[in-house]
CSV table of C-alpha atoms and ligand atoms in Angstrom, one decimal:
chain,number,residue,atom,x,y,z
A,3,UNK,CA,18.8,-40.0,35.1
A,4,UNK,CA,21.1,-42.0,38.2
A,5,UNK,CA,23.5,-43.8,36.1
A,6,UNK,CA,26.3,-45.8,37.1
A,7,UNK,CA,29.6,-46.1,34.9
A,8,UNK,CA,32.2,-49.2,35.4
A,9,UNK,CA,35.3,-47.9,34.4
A,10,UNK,CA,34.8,-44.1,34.6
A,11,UNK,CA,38.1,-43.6,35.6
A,12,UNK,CA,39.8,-44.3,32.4
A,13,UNK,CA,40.1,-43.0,29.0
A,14,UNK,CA,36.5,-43.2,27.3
A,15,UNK,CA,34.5,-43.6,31.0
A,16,UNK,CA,35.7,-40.3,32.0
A,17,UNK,CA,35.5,-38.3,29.2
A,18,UNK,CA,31.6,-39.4,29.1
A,19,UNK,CA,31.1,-38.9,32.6
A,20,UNK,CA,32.6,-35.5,32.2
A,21,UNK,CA,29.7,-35.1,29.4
A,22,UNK,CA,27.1,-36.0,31.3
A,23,UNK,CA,27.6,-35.1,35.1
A,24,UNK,CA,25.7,-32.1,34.4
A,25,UNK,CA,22.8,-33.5,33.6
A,26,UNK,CA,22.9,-36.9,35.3
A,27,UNK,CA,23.6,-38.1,38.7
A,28,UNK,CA,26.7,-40.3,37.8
A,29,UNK,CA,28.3,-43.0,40.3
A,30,UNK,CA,31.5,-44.7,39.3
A,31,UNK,CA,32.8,-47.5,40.0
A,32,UNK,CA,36.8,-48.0,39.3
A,33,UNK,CA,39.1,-50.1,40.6
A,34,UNK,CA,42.1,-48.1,39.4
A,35,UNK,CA,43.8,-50.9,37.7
A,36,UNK,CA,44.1,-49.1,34.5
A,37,UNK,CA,42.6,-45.4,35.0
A,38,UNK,CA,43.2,-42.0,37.6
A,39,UNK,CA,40.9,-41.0,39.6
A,40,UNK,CA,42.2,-37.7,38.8
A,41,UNK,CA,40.5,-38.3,35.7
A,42,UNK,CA,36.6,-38.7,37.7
A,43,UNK,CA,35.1,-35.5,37.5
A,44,UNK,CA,34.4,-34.4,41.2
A,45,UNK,CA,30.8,-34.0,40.4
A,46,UNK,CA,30.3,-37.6,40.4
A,47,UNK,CA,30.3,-40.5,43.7
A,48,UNK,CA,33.4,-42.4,43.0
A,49,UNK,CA,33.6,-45.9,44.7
A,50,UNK,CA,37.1,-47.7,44.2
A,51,UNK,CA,35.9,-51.3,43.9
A,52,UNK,CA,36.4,-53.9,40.9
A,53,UNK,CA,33.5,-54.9,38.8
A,54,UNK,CA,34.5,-59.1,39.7
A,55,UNK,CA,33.2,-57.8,43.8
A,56,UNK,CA,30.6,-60.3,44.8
A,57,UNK,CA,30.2,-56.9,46.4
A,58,UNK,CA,29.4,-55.1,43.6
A,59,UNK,CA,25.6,-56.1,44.3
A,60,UNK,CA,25.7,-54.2,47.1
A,61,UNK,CA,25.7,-51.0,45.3
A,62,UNK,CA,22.6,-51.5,43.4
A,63,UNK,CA,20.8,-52.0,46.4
A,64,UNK,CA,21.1,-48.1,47.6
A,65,UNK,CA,22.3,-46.9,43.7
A,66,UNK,CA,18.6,-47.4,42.3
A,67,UNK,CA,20.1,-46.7,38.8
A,68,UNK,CA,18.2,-46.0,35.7
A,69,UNK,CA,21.1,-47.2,33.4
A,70,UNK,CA,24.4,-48.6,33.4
A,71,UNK,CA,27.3,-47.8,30.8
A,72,UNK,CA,29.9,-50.7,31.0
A,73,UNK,CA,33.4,-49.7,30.1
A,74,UNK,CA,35.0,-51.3,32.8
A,75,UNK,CA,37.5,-54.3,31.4
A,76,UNK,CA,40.9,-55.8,29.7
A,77,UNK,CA,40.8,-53.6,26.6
A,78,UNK,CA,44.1,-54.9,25.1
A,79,UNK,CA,44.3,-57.7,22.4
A,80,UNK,CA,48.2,-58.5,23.4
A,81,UNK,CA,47.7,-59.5,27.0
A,82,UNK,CA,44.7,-61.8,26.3
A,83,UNK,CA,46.9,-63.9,24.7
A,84,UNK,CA,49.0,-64.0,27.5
A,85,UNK,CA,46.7,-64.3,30.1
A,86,UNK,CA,43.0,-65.6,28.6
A,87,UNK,CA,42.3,-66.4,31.7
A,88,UNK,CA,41.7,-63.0,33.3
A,89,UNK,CA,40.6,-61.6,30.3
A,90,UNK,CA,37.5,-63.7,30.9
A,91,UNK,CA,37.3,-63.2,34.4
A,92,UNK,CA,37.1,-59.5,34.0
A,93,UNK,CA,35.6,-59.1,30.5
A,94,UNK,CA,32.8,-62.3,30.7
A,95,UNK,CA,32.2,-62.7,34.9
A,96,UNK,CA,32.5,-58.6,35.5
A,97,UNK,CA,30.3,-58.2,33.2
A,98,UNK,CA,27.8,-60.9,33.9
A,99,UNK,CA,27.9,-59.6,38.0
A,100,UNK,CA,26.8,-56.0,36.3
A,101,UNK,CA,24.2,-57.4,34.3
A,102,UNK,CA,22.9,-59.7,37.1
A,103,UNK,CA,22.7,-56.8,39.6
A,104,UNK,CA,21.1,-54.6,37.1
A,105,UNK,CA,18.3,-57.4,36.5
A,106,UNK,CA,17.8,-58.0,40.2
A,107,UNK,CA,17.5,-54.6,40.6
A,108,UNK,CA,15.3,-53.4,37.8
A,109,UNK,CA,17.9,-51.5,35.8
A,110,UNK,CA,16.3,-51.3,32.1
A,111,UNK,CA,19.6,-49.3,30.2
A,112,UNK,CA,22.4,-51.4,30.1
A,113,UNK,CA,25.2,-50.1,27.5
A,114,UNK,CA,28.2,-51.9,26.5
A,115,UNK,CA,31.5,-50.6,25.1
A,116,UNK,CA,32.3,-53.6,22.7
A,117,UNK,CA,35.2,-53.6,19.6
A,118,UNK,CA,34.6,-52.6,16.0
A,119,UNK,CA,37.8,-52.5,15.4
A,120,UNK,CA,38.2,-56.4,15.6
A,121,UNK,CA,35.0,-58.3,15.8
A,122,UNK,CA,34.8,-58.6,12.1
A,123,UNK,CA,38.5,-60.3,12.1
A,124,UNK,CA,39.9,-60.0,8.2
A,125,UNK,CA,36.5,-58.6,6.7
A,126,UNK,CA,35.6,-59.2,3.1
A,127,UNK,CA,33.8,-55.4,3.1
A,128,UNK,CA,35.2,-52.2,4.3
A,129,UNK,CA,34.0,-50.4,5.6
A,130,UNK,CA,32.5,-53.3,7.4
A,131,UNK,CA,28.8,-53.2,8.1
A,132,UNK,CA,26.8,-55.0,11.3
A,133,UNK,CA,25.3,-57.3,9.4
A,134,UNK,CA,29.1,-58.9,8.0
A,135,UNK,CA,30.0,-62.0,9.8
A,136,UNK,CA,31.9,-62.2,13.2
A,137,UNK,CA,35.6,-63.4,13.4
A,138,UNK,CA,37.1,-63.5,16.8
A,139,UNK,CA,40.4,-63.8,16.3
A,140,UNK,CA,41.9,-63.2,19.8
A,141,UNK,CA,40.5,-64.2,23.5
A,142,UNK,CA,40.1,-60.4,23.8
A,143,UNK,CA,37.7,-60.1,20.7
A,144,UNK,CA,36.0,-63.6,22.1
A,145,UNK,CA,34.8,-62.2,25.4
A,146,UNK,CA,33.8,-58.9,24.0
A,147,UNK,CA,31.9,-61.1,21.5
A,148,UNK,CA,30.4,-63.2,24.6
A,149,UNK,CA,29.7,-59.8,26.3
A,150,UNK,CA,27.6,-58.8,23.3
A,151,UNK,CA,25.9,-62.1,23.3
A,152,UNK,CA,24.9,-61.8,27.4
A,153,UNK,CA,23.5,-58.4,26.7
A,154,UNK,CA,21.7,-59.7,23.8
A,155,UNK,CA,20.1,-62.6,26.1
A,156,UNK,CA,19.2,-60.2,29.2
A,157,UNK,CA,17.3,-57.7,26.9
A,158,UNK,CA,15.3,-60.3,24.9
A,159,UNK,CA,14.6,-62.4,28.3
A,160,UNK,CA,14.2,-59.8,30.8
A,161,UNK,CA,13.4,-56.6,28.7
A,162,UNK,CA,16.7,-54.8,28.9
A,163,UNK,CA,17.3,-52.2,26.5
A,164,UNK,CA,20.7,-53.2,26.0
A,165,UNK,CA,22.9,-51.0,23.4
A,166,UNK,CA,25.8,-52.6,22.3
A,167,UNK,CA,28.4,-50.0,20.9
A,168,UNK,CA,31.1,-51.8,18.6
A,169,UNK,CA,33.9,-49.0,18.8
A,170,UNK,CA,36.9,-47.9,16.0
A,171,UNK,CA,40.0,-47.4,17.3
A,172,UNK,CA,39.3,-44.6,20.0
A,173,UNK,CA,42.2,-41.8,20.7
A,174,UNK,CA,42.6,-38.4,22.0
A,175,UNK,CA,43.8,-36.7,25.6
A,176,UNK,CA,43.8,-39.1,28.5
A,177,UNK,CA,44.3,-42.1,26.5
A,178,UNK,CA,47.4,-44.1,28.2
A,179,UNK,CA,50.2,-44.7,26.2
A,180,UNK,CA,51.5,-47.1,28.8
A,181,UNK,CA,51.0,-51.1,27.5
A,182,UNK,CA,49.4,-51.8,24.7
A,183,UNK,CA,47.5,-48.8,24.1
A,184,UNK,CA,46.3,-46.5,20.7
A,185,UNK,CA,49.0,-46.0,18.4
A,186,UNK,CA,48.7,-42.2,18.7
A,187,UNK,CA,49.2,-41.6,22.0
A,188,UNK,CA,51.8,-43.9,21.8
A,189,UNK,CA,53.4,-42.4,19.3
A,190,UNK,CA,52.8,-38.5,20.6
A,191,UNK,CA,54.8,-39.7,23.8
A,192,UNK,CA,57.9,-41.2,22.5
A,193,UNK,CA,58.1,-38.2,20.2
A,194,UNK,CA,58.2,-36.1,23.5
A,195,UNK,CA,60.3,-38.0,25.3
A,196,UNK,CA,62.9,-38.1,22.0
A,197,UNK,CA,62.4,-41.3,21.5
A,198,UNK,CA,62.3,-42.9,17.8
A,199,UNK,CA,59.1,-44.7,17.0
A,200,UNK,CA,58.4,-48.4,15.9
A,201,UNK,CA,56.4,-49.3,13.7
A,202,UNK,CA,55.7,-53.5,13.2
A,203,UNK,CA,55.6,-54.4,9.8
A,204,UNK,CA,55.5,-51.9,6.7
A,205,UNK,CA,53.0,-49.4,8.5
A,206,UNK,CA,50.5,-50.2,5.6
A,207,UNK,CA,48.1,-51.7,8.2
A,208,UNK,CA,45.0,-49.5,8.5
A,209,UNK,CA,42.4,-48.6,10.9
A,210,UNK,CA,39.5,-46.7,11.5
A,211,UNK,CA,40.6,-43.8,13.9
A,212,UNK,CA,37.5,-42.1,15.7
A,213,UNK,CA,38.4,-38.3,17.7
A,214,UNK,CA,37.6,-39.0,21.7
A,215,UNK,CA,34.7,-36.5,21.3
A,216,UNK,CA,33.0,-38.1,18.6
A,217,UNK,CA,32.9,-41.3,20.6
A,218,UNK,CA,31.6,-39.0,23.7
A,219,UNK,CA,28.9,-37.5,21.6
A,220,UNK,CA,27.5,-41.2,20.5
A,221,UNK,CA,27.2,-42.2,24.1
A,222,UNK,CA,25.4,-39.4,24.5
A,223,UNK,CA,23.2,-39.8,21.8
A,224,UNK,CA,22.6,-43.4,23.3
A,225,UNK,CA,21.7,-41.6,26.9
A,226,UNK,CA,19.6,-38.8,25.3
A,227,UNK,CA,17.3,-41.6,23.6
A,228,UNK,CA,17.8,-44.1,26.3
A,229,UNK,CA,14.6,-46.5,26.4
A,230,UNK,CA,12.5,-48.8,24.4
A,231,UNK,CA,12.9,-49.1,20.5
A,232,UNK,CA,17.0,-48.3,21.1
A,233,UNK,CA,18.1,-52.3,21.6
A,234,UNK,CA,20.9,-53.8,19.4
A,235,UNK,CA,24.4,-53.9,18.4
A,236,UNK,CA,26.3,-50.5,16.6
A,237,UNK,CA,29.2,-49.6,15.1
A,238,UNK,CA,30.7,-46.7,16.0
A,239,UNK,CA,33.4,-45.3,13.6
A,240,UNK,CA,34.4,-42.9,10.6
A,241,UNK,CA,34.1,-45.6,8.3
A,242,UNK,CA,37.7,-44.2,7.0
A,243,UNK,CA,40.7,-46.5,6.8
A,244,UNK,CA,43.9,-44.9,7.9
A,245,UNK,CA,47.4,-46.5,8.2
A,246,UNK,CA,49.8,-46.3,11.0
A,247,UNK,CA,51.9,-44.4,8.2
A,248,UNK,CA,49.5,-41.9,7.8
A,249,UNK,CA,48.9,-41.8,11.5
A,250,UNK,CA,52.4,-40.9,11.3
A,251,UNK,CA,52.5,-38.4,8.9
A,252,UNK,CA,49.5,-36.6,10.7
A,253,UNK,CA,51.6,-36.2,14.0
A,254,UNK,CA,54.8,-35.2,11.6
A,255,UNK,CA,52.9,-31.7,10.9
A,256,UNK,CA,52.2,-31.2,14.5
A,257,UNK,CA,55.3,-31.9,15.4
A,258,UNK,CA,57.3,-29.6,12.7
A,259,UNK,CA,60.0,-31.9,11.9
A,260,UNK,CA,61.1,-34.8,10.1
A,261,UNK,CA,60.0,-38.0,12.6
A,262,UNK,CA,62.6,-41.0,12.8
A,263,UNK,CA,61.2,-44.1,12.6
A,264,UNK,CA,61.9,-47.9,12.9
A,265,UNK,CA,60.4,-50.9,11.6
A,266,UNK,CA,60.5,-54.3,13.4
A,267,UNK,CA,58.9,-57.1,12.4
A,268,UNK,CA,55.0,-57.2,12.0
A,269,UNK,CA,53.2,-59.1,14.5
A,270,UNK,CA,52.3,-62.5,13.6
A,271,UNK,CA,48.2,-62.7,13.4
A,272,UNK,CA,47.5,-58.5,13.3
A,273,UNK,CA,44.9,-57.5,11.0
A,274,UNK,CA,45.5,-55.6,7.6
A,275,UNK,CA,42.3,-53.9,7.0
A,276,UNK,CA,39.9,-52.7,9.6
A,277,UNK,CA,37.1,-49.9,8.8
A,278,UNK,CA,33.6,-49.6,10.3
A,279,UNK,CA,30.7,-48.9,8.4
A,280,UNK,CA,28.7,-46.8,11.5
A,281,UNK,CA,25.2,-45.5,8.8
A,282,UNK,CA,23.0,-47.7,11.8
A,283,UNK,CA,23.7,-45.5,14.5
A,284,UNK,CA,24.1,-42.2,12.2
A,285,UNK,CA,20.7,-42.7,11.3
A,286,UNK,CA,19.3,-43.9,14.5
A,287,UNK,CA,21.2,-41.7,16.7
A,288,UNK,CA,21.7,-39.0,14.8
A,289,UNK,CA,25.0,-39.0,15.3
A,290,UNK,CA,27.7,-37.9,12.7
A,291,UNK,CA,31.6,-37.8,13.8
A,292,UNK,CA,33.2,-34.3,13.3
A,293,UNK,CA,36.5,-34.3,13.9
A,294,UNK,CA,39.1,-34.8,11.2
A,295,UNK,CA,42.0,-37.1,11.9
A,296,UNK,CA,44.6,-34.0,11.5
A,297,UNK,CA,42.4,-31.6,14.0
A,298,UNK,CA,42.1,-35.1,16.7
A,299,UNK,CA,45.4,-35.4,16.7
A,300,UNK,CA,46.3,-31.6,17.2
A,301,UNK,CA,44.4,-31.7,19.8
A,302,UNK,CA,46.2,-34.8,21.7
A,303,UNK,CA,49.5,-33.4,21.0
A,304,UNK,CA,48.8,-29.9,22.7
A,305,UNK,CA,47.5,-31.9,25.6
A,306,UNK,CA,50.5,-34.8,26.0
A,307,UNK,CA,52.8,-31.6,25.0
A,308,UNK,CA,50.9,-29.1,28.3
A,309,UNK,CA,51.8,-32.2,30.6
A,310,UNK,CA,49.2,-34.6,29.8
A,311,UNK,CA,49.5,-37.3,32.4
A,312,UNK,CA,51.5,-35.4,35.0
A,313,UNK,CA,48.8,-32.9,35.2
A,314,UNK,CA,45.5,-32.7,37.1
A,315,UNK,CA,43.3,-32.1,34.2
T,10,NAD,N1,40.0,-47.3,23.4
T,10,NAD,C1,39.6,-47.9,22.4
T,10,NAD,O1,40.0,-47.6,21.2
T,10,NAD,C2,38.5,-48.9,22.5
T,10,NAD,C3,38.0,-49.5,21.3
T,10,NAD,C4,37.0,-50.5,21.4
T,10,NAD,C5,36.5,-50.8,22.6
T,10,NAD,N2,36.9,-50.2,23.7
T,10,NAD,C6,36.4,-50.6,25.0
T,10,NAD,O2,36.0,-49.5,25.7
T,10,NAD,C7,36.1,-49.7,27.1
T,10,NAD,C8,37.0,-48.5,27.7
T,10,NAD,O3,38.2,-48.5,27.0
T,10,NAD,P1,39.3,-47.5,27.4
T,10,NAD,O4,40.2,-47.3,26.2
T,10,NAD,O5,38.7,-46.3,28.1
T,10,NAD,O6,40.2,-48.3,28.5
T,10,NAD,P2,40.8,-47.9,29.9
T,10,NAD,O7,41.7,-49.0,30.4
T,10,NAD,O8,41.3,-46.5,29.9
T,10,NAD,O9,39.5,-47.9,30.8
T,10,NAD,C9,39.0,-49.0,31.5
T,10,NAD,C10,38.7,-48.7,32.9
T,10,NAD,O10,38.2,-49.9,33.6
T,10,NAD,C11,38.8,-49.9,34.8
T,10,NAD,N3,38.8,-51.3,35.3
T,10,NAD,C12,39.5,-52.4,34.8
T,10,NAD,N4,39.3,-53.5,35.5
T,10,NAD,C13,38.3,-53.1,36.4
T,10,NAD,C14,37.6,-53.9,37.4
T,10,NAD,N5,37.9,-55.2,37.7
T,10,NAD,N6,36.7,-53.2,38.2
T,10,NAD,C15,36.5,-51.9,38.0
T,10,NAD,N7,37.1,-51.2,37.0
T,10,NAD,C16,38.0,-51.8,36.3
T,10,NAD,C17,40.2,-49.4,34.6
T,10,NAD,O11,40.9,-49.0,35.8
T,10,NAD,C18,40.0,-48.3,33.7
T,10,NAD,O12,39.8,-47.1,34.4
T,10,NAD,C19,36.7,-51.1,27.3
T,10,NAD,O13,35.7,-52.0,27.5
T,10,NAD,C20,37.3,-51.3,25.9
T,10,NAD,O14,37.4,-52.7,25.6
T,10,NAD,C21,37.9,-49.3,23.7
C-alpha cells in the first residue's frame, strides 16, 4: 500500500513507519516541531512541512495514497491549557486539512492516534470500556475528542474507513523526555543525568502503561486489515493500572540502587484512575500486548543508557 504518516518523525510515527516501510511505500510528512528526522527510517520520502500547510493539498495530488495514519499534533495535556488556541489549530484544523485532502483525493483509510488515557476523564469503570461516557477534561482531550468526531462524520458521509485508536499511556526508546512527556522516560533521564526525581502528589495516581511495540503491533494490525468492516473508535491498552510509584520501583531494579525521590504538590485537576479496557480491538484485531511493564522498561533504560537521544539510532 502508498501510505502517508503525519508525524513520522516522532516517537509512535517512527517506530510504525519503521514496521512497515518494508512492506509499504511510506511518505512522511514532519514539520520537526517535536520529532528527529534521524528518527525517519531512510526507506521512506520525508517532506518537512506542517500538517496546518494550505500546502499540504499539494501532496495528495502526486502522493495517490491508499491510507493515511495521523499522528501529527500537540500531544501534551499541560500546554493546552496554556495555549488552547494552537492546540486547536494543530489538533482540529491539521487534522481537518488531512481529512479534506484525503476526501478530495479519494483516500479510503484514514487512522487516527486519539487518547485513552484521558477521554473517559474520572471513569466510573476501570478498566474503562468504549462504550463509558466521554469527559474531556482539558482543551487537549477536547480536540482529540473533536478529531474523533470529524473522522466519525467523513467515514459515515463519504465512506472513509476511518479507525480511531484511543491510546494508554505509550513509552519506550525514542520517546522525548523533554516537556511534558511519559513519565518513564522522564524519569530514566533524570536518573542518568543524577538528577532526583519528582513526583506530584503521593505517586498513588495510576495509569495504563502500554510497551512502544505493543502499540506498533496494533497499528499494524489496523494496516494488515485496512478496508471495509474496520470503521470505529478503539482502545488501545493493557487494561492494567500502574502508579507512578510502581513506575518507580520498576526503573529502581534496572537501575540497581536505591532511587531518591521528591514529592511536590499534585497538580490541581490530574486524574487518579486511568485504565483501558482494549477486548474491541483484541478481538477484532487480533491483537494482544506482550510486553510486561518490567521487560518495557528494561528495554528503554538500555537504550537512554547506550545514548538514546545523542545517538543516530
Ligand atoms: N505518546 C503517548 O502516550 C500518546 C498517548 C495517546 C495519544 N497519543 C497521540 O499519538 C500521536 C503521536 O504521539 P507521540 O507521543 O509520538 O508524539 P510526538 O510529539 O513524538 O510526535 C508527534 C509528531 O508530530 C509532529 N508534528 C507536530 N506538529 C506538526 C505539524 N504542524 N505538522 C507536521 N508535523 C507535526 C512532531 O514534530 C512530531 O514528530 C499524537 O497525536 C498524540 O496525541 C500519544
Amino acid at each position: 500500500m502508498n501510505i502517508l504518516v503525519t508525524g513520522g518523525a516522532g516517537f509512535i510515527g517512527s517506530h510504525v513507519v519503521d514496521a512497515l516501510v518494508d512492506d509499504h511505500l511510506i511518505t512522511v510528512v514532519d514539520d520537526l516541531s517535536y520529532g528527529h528526522e534521524h528518527h525517519v527510517n531512510q526507506e521512506a520520502i520525508f517532506l518537512n512541512l506542517s500538517i496546518t500547510d494550505p500546502g499540504i493539498d499539494d501532496i495528495f495530488v502526486s502522493g495517490n495514497f491508499d491510507a493515511v495514519l495521523h499522528f501529527a499534533a500537540q500531544k501534551g495535556v499541560r500546554p493546552s491549557f496554556d495555549d488552547p488556541v494552537f492546540d486547536a489549530e494543530l489538533n482540529v484544523i491539521g487534522l481537518l486539512r488531512i481529512l479534506e485532502a484525503s476526501r478530495k483525493h479519494n483516500v479510503k483509510n484514514v487512522v487516527l492516534a486519539s487518547t485513552g488515557g484521558t477521554i473517559y476523564g474520572e471513569a466510573q469503570e476501570i478498566p474503562t470500556p468504549e462504550t463509558a461516557s466521554i469527559d474531556p477534561q482539558s482543551p487537549y482531550t477536547i480536540t482529540k475528542r473533536a478529531g474523533e468526531l470529524y473522522l466519525r462524520y467523513y467515514s459515515n458521509r463519504f465512506g472513509m474507513n476511518g479507525v480511531t485508536m484511543r491510546l494508554a499511556n505509550i513509552f519506550g526508546p525514542r520517546q522525548d523526555p523533554a516537556g511534558e512527556a511519559g513519565v518513564v522516560s522522564i524519569f530514566i533521564e533524570r536518573l542518568l543525568a543524577g538528577q532526583p526525581l519528582t513526583i506530584y502528589g503521593d505517586g498513588n495516581q495510576t495509569r495504563d502503561y502500554l510497551y512502544i511495540d505493543d502499540a506498533v503491533a496494533a497499528f499494524v494490525a489496523v494496516v494488515d486489515q485496512m478496508g471495509s468492516g474496520i470503521a470505529g473508535d478503539y482502545n488501545v491498552g493493557t487494561g492494567q493500572e500502574t502508579s507512578v510509584n510502581q513506575i518507580v520501583g520498576a526503573i529502581e531494579r534496572v537501575y540497581g540502587n536505591p532511587i531518591e525521590v521528591k514529592h511536590t504538590e499534585a497538580i490541581v485537576g490530574e486524574l487518579k484512575r486511568s485504565a483501558i479496557a482494549s477486548q474491541l480491538f483484541a478481538e477484532k484485531f487480533n491483537w494482544q500486548p506482550e510486553v510486561s511493564l518490567n521487560e518495557g522498561i528494561e528495554q528503554t533504560w538500555e537504550w537512554f543508557k547506550s545514548g538514546g537521544f545523542s545517538v543516530d539510532v
